[in-house]
Each structure stands twice: as C-alpha cells, then as structure tokens.
CSV table of C-alpha atoms in Angstrom, one decimal:
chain,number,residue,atom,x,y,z
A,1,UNK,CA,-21.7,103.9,7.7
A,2,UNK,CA,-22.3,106.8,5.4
A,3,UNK,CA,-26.0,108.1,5.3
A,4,UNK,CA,-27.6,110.7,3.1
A,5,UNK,CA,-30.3,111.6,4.5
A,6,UNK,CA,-31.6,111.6,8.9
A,7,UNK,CA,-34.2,109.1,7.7
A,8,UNK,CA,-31.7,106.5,7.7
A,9,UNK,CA,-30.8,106.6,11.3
A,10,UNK,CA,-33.7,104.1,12.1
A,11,UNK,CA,-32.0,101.4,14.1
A,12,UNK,CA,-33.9,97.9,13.8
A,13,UNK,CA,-32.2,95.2,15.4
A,14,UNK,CA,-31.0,97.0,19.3
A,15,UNK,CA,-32.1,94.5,21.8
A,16,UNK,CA,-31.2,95.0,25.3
A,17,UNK,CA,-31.0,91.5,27.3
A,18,UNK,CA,-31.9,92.1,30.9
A,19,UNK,CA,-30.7,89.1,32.6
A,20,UNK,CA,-32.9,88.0,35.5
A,21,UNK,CA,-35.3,91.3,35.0
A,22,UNK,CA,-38.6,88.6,35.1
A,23,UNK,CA,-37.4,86.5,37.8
A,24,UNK,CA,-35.9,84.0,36.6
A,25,UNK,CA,-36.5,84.8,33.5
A,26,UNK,CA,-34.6,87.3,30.8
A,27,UNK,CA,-36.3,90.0,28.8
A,28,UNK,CA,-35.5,91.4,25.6
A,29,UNK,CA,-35.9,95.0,25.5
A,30,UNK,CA,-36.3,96.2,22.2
A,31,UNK,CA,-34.6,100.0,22.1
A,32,UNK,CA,-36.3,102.3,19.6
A,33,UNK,CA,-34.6,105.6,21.6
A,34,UNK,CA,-31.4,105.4,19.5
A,35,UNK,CA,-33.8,106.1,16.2
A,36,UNK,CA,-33.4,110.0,14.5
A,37,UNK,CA,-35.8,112.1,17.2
A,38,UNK,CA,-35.3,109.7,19.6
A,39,UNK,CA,-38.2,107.4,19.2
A,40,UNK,CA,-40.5,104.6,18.0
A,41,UNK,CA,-42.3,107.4,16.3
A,42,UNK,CA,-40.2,108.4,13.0
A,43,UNK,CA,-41.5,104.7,11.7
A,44,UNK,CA,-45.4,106.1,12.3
A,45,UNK,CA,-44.3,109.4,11.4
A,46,UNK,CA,-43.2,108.1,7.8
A,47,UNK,CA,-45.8,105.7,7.9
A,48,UNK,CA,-48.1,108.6,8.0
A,49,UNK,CA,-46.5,111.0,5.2
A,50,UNK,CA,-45.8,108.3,2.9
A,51,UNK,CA,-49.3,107.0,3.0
A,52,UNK,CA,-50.8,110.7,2.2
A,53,UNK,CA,-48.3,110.9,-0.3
A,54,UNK,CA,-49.3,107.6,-2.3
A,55,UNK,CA,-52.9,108.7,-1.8
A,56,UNK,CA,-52.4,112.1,-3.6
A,57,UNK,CA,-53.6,114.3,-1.0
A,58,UNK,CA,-49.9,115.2,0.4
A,59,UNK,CA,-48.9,118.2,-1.5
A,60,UNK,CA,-45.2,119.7,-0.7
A,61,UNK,CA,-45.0,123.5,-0.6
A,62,UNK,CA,-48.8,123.5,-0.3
A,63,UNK,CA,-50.3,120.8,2.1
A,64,UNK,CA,-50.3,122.1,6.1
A,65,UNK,CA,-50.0,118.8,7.9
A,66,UNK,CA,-51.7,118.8,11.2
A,67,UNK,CA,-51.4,116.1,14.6
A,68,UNK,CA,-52.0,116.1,18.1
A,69,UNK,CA,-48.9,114.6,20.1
A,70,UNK,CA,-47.6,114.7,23.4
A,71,UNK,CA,-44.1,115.1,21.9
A,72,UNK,CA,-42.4,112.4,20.5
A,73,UNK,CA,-44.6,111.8,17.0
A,74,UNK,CA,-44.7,115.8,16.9
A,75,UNK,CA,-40.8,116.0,16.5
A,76,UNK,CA,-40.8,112.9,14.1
A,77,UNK,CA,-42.9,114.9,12.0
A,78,UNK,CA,-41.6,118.1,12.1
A,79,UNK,CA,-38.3,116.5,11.1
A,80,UNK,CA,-39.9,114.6,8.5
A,81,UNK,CA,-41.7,118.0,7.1
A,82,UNK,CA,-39.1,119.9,6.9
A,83,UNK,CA,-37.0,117.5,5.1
A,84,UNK,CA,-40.3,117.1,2.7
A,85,UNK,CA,-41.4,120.8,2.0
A,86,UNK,CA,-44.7,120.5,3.7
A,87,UNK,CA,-45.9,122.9,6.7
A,88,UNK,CA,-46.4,121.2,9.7
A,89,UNK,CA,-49.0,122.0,13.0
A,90,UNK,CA,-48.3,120.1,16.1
A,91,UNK,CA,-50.9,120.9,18.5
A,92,UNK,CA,-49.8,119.5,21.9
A,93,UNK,CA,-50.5,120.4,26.4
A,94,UNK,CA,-48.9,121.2,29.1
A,95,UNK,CA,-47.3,117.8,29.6
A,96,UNK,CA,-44.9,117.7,26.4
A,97,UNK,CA,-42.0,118.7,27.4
A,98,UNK,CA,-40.3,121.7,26.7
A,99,UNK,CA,-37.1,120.6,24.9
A,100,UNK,CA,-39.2,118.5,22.8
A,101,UNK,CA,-41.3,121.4,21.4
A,102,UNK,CA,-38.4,122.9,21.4
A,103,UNK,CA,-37.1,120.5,18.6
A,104,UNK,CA,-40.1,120.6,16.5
A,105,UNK,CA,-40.0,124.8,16.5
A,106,UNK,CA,-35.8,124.6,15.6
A,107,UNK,CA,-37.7,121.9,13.0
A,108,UNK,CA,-39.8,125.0,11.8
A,109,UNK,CA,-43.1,123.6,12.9
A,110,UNK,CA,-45.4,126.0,14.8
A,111,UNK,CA,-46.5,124.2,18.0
A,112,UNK,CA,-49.8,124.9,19.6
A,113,UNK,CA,-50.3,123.7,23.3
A,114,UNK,CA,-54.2,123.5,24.8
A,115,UNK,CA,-54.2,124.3,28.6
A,116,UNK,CA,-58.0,123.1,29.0
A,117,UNK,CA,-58.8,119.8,30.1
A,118,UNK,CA,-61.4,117.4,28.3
A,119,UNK,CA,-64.2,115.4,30.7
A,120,UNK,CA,-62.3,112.5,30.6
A,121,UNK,CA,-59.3,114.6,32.8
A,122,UNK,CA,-56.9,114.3,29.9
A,123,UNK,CA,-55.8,116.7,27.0
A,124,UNK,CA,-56.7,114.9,23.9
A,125,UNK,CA,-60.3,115.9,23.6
A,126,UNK,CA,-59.5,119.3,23.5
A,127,UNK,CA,-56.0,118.9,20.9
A,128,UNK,CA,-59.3,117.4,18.9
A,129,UNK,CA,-61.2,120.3,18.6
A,130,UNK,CA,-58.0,122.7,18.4
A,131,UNK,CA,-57.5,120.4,15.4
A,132,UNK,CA,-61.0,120.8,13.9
A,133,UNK,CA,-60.7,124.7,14.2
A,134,UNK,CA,-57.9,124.5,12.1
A,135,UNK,CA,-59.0,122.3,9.5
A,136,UNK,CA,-62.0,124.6,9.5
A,137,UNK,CA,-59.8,127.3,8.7
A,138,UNK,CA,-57.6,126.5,6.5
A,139,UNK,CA,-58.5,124.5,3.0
A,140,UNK,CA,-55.1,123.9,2.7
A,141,UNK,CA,-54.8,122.0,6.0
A,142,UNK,CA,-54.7,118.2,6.2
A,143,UNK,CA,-55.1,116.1,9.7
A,144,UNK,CA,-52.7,112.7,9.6
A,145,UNK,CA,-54.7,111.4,12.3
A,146,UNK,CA,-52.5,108.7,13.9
A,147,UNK,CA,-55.2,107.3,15.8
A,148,UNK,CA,-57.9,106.1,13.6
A,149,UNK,CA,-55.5,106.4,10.1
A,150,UNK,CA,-54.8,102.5,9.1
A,151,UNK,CA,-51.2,103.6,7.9
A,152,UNK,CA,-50.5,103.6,11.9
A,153,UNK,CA,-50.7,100.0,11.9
A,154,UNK,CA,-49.8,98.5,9.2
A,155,UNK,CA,-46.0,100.4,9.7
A,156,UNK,CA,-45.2,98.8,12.8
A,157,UNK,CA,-46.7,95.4,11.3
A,158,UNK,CA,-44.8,95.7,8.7
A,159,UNK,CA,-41.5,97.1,10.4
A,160,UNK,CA,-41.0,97.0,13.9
A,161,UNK,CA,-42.9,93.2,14.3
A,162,UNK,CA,-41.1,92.2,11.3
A,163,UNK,CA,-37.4,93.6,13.2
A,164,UNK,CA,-38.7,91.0,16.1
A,165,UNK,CA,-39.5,88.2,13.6
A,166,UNK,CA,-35.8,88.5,12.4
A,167,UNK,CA,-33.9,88.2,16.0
A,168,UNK,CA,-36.1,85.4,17.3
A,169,UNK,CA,-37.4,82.3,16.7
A,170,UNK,CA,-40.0,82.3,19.1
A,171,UNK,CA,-41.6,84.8,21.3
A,172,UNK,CA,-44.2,83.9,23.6
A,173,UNK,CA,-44.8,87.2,25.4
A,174,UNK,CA,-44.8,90.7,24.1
A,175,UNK,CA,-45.4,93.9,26.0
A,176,UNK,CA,-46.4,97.1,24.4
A,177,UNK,CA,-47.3,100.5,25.6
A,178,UNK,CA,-50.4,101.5,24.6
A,179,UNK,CA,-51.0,105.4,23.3
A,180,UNK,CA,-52.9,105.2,20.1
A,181,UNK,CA,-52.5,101.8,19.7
A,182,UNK,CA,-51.0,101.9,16.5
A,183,UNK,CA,-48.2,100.0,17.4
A,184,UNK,CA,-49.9,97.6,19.3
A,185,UNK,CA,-52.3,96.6,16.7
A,186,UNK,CA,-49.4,96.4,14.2
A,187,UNK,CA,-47.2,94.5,16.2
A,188,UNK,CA,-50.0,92.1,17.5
A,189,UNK,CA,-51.2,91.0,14.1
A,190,UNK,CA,-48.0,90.2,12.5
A,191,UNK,CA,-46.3,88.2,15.8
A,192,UNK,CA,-50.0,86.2,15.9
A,193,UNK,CA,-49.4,85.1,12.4
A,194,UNK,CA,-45.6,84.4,13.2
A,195,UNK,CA,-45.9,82.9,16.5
A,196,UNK,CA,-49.8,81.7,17.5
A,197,UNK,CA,-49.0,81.0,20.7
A,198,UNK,CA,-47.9,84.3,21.6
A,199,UNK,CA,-49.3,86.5,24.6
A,200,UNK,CA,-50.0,89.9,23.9
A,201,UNK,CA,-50.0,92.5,26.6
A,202,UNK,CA,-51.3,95.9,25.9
A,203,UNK,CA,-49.6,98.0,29.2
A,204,UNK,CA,-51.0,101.5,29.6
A,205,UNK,CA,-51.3,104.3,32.9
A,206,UNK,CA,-54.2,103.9,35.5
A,207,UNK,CA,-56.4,107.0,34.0
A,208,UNK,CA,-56.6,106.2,30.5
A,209,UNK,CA,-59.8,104.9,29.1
A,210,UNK,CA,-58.7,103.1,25.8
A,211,UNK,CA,-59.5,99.6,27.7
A,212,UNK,CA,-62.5,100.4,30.1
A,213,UNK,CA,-60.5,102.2,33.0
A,214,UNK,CA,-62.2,104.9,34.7
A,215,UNK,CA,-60.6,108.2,33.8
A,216,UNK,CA,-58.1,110.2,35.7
A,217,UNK,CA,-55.7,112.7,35.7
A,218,UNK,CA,-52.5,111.8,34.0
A,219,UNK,CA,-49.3,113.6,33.9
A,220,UNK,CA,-47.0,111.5,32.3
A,221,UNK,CA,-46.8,112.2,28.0
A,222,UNK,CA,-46.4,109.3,25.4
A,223,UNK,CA,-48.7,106.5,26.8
A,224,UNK,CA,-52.3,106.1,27.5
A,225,UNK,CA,-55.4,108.1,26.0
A,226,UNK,CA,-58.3,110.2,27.8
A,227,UNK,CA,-60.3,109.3,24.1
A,228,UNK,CA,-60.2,106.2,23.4
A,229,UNK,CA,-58.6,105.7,19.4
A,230,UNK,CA,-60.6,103.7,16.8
A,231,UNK,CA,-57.4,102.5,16.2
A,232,UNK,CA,-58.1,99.9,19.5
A,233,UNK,CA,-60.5,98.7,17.8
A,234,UNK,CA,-58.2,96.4,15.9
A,235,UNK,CA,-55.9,95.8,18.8
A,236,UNK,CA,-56.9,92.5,20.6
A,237,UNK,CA,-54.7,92.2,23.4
A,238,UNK,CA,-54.8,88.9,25.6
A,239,UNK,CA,-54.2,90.8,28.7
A,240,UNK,CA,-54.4,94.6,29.7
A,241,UNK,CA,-52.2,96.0,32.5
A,242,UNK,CA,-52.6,99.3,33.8
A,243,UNK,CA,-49.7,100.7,36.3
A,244,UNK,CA,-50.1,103.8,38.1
A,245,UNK,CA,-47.6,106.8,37.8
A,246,UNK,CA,-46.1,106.5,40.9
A,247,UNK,CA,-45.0,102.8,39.6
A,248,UNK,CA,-43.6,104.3,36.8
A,249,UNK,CA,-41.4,106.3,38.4
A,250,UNK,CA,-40.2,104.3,40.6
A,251,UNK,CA,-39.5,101.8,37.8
A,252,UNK,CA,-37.5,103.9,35.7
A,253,UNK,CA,-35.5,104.9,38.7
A,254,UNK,CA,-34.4,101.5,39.8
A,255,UNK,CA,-33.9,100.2,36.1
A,256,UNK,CA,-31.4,103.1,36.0
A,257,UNK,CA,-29.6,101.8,38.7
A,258,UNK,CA,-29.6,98.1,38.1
A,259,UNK,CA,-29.6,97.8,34.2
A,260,UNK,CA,-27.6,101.7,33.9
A,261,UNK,CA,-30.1,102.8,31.0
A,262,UNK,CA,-32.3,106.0,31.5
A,263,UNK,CA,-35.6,104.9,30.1
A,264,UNK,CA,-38.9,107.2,29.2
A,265,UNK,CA,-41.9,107.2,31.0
A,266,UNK,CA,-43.5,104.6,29.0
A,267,UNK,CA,-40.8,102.1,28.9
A,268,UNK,CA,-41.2,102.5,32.7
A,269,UNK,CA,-45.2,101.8,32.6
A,270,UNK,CA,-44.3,98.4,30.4
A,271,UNK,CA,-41.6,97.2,32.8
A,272,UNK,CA,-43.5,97.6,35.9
A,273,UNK,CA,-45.8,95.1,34.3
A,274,UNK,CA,-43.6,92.5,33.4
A,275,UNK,CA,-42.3,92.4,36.6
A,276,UNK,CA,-46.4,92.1,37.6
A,277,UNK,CA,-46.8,89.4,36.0
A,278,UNK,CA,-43.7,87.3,36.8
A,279,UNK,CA,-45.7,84.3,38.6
A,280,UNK,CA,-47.2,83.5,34.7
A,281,UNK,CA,-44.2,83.0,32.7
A,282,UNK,CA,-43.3,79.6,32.1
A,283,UNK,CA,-39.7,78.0,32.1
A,284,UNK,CA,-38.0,78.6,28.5
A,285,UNK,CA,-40.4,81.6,27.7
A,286,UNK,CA,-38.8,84.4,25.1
A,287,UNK,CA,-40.2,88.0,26.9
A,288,UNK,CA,-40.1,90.8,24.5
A,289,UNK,CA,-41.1,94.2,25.5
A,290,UNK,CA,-41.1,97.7,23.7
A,291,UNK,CA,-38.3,100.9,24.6
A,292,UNK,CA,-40.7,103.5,22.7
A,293,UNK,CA,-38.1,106.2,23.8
A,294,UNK,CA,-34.7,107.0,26.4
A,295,UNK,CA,-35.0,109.0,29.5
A,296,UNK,CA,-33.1,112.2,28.7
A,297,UNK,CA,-35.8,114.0,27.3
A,298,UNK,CA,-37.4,113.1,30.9
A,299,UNK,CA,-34.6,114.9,32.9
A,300,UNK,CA,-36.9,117.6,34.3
A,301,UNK,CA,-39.9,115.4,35.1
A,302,UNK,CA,-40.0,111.8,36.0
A,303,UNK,CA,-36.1,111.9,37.0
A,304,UNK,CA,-36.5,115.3,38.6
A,305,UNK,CA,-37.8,114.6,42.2
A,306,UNK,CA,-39.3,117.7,42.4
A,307,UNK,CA,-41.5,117.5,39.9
A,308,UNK,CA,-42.7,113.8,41.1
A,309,UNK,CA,-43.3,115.3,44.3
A,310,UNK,CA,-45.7,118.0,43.3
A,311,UNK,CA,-47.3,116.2,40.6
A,312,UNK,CA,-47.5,112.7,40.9
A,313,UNK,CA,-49.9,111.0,43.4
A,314,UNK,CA,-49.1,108.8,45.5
A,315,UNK,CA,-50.9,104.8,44.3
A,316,UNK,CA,-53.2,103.3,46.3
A,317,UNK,CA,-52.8,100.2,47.1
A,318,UNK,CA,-53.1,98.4,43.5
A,319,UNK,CA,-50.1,100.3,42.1
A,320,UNK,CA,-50.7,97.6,38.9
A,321,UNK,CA,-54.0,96.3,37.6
A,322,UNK,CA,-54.4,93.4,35.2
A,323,UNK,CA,-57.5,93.0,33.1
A,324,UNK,CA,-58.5,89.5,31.0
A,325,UNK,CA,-59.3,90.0,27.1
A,326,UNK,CA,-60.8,93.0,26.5
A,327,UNK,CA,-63.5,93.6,23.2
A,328,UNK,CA,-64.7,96.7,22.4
A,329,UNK,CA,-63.2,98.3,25.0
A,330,UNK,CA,-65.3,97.2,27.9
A,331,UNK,CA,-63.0,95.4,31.0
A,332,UNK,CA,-63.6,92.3,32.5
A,333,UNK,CA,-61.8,90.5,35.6
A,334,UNK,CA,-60.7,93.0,37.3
C-alpha cells in the first residue's frame, strides 16, 4: 500500500477474537490503536476539523484551534493541524502522559496543562475555563468542543459503527468506553438501527459523573468525565458499568498475559465489564467491544507498578458497578 498522506493510516476492519474471554463466550475486540496517533481519536479529530471547515469558520494560517484532552484527541489534532495550516492549543493535566504531549509539541502544538482540580475531583472543569480565558483573549481563537459539538457523533456513527456493520451480521452486545460520549452516541444510534435487538453498554471509571456516579478522584486519562458532556445527552445506553481503577489495572495486566496484547487504560475499564457481566449473555451471542487505544503509551503508569502503588487506590469491595437505563443522567438500580 502506498499512501500520500498520514490520514490514510486509519485501519477499519482490525478485529481481535478472544476466544473464551466471556466465558463461554468469544468477544470481538475492535483495535482502533494501530490508527495514525495511535487511537480512536484521528476519526473525531477529523470529524471535528472537517465540520468547522464546511461551516466556514475554520480558517488555515489564521484560525487557533483550541480542545481540552487528556491526550489521545490532543495528538490527533495536533497531527491533523499541522498537516492543515491551522495553530492548534491543547490544554490538558497532570494525568496525560508525557510522551503524548510530547507528540503534540514535535506536532507544533503548544500544550497547556492545569494543575488545579475542579469540585467534582477531576480536571475538566478547570481545562474549561483555561479554555474560556483563551477564547477571551484571542478573536482569532476557535473551541472544537468535542463534547457538546454534534460532529463528535455523527463521525463514529457514520465510521466506526458502520466498520462493525460490515464484519458482522449481528451484534447483540456492544461495549464502549465512555469519555465524552461521542463515540458512544455515535455508535449506539447507528448499531440500533442495524441491529434492534442490540445491548448497549456505556463502561466508564468509578468517579466520573456522566451517569449519576458520585464523584472521585480519578487518575487514569482517556475515559470518564468529572463534567458531565451534553453530548450524553444523546447517548442512551441500556446498561452503565462503572469499574474502579484498581480493576483496570489488573485487567490490562492479565489480558497481557493471556491474550499477549498491551491494552490502554480504557480498553482495560471495558473488559473488566464484560467479564462482569458474563452470567447475561445468552448462547450464540456476537460480543463487540471497543480498543480506543494500545498500552505503550501506558508504560510508565498503569504497567509501571510503581506508579499503581502510589496512586491508585485500592477498590472496595464492588470493584464493578452496573446501573439499569439511565435518562438524563440520574442512576437507578444500583
């Protein structure tokens, strides 16, 4: 294959079959880590741009895009900036880690990281009004917002669910990680119209507040929220699962060694909840689940022991919650 530009190293139809990983049952991992940047995110990252562009408000050699990220969408972006002529603001925390921002300054980004907390125990509140101060300050300066902008969605509805329509011809489970539910709501609308029968499950970390969980510190990047996106708003899971970090890590570490694949954090956070909810599948059932990144970027945090140690605490005794059919945010059957 000859490309001609980095854009085209989007790889749509990686499935990883994990034989046995449900019980009984085999699940379909779909690998977005082999994608340019490393992630799910150069498809919302485009999805993004492109949308400005057509809407005449993305100027090259004049706009100053600006987004809050823990990472992943940050280096999408910066890639996709410097390849379009725009300047390009990532304001990120302490969590991201440092090769990633790393990649978005070689990218020629300039990276702004918030060491203040919000109320909710998380970061995003206060990349929010980092991001307001610049937009205050600079006419120039335009806010992509992944997690109210409708382009978010309609991306992954109209790319990664229609990359699962294509391999399958049913799917009567999906699991997604759940950050600014872009992909969720995407994915969820088209595979309902594809498959009715389907059960989605939004997965996110015990902390985050984007389905009615009480908020908490969090320490692992790329999933969960401590402000809850108008983006959820759209997303109408059938079932929420929330799995503590500890969980996580303890995931990724044993899918390492059984399936040989170093995962990222989030990837981690959905498979501990398939395996949660093993007792519900039904003979014949076609499990689907979402790889948002790989695990190399994770080296020196959820695969370094050290790290885990100092900061991730130890669960309590419901290492993974399930919640019923959540509106408006608000939990019920706990």
């Amino acid at each position: 294959m000859i490309i001609e530009s980095p854009l085209q190293l989007i790889f749509r139809d990686l499935f990883y079959r994990l034989p046995a990983f449900a019980g009984r049952h085999d699940v379909f991992l779909k690998l977005e880590g082999f994608n340019i940047t490393g992630s799910i995110k150069i498809k919302t990252a485009l999805g993004l741009v492109e949308d400005l562009e057509q809407r005449g408000i993305a100027r090259p050699n004049e706009t100053v895009l600006v987004e809050s990220s823990s990472g992943n969408l940050g280096l999408a972006l910066s890639l996709i900036c410097a390849i379009k002529g725009y300047k390009f603001i990532c304001v990120t925390d302490p969590n991201a880690n440092r090769a990633t921002i790393r990649g978005i300054e070689l990218y020629g980004a300039k990276v702004i990281v918030v060491e203040d907390r919000d109320t909710a125990g998380g970061y995003l509140g206060s990349r929010f009004k980092k991001i307001d101060q610049i937009l205050q300050s600079d006419p120039n300066a335009v806010w992509l917002n992944q997690y109210a902008n409708i382009a978010n969605k309609n991306v992954h509805a109209e790319q990664t669910a229609n990359e699962i329509v294509r391999e399958f011809e049913k799917v009567d489970w999906v699991f997604v990680g759940t950050g600014t539910t872009g992909t969720l709501a995407g994915i969820s609308e088209r595979l309902r119209a594809e498959f009715p029968g389907i059960k989605v499950v939004a997965v996110e970390p015990v902390g985050s507040i984007t389905f009615g969980g009480a908020p908490d510190k969090r320490n692992i990047p790329g999933i969960g929220a401590s402000v809850r996106p108008k983006l959820a708003d759209l997303a109408k899971p059938d079932r929420i699962v929330a799995v503590n970090e500890e969980k996580t890590v303890e995931t990724c570490l044993s899918f390492v060694r059984d399936y040989h694949l170093l995962v990222g954090g989030s990837t981690g956070t959905v498979l501990a909840a398939i395996q949660q909810l093993i007792p519900e599948f039904s003979r014949g059932d076609t499990i689907v689940a979402i790889s948002a990144d790989l695990g190399e970027k994770y080296l020196d945090t959820i695969y370094d022991p050290a790290w885990v140690e100092k900061a991730i605490v130890p669960g309590d005794d419901r290492p993974v919650r399930t919640y019923g059919f959540v509106a408006s945010g608000h939990k019920r059957g706990v």
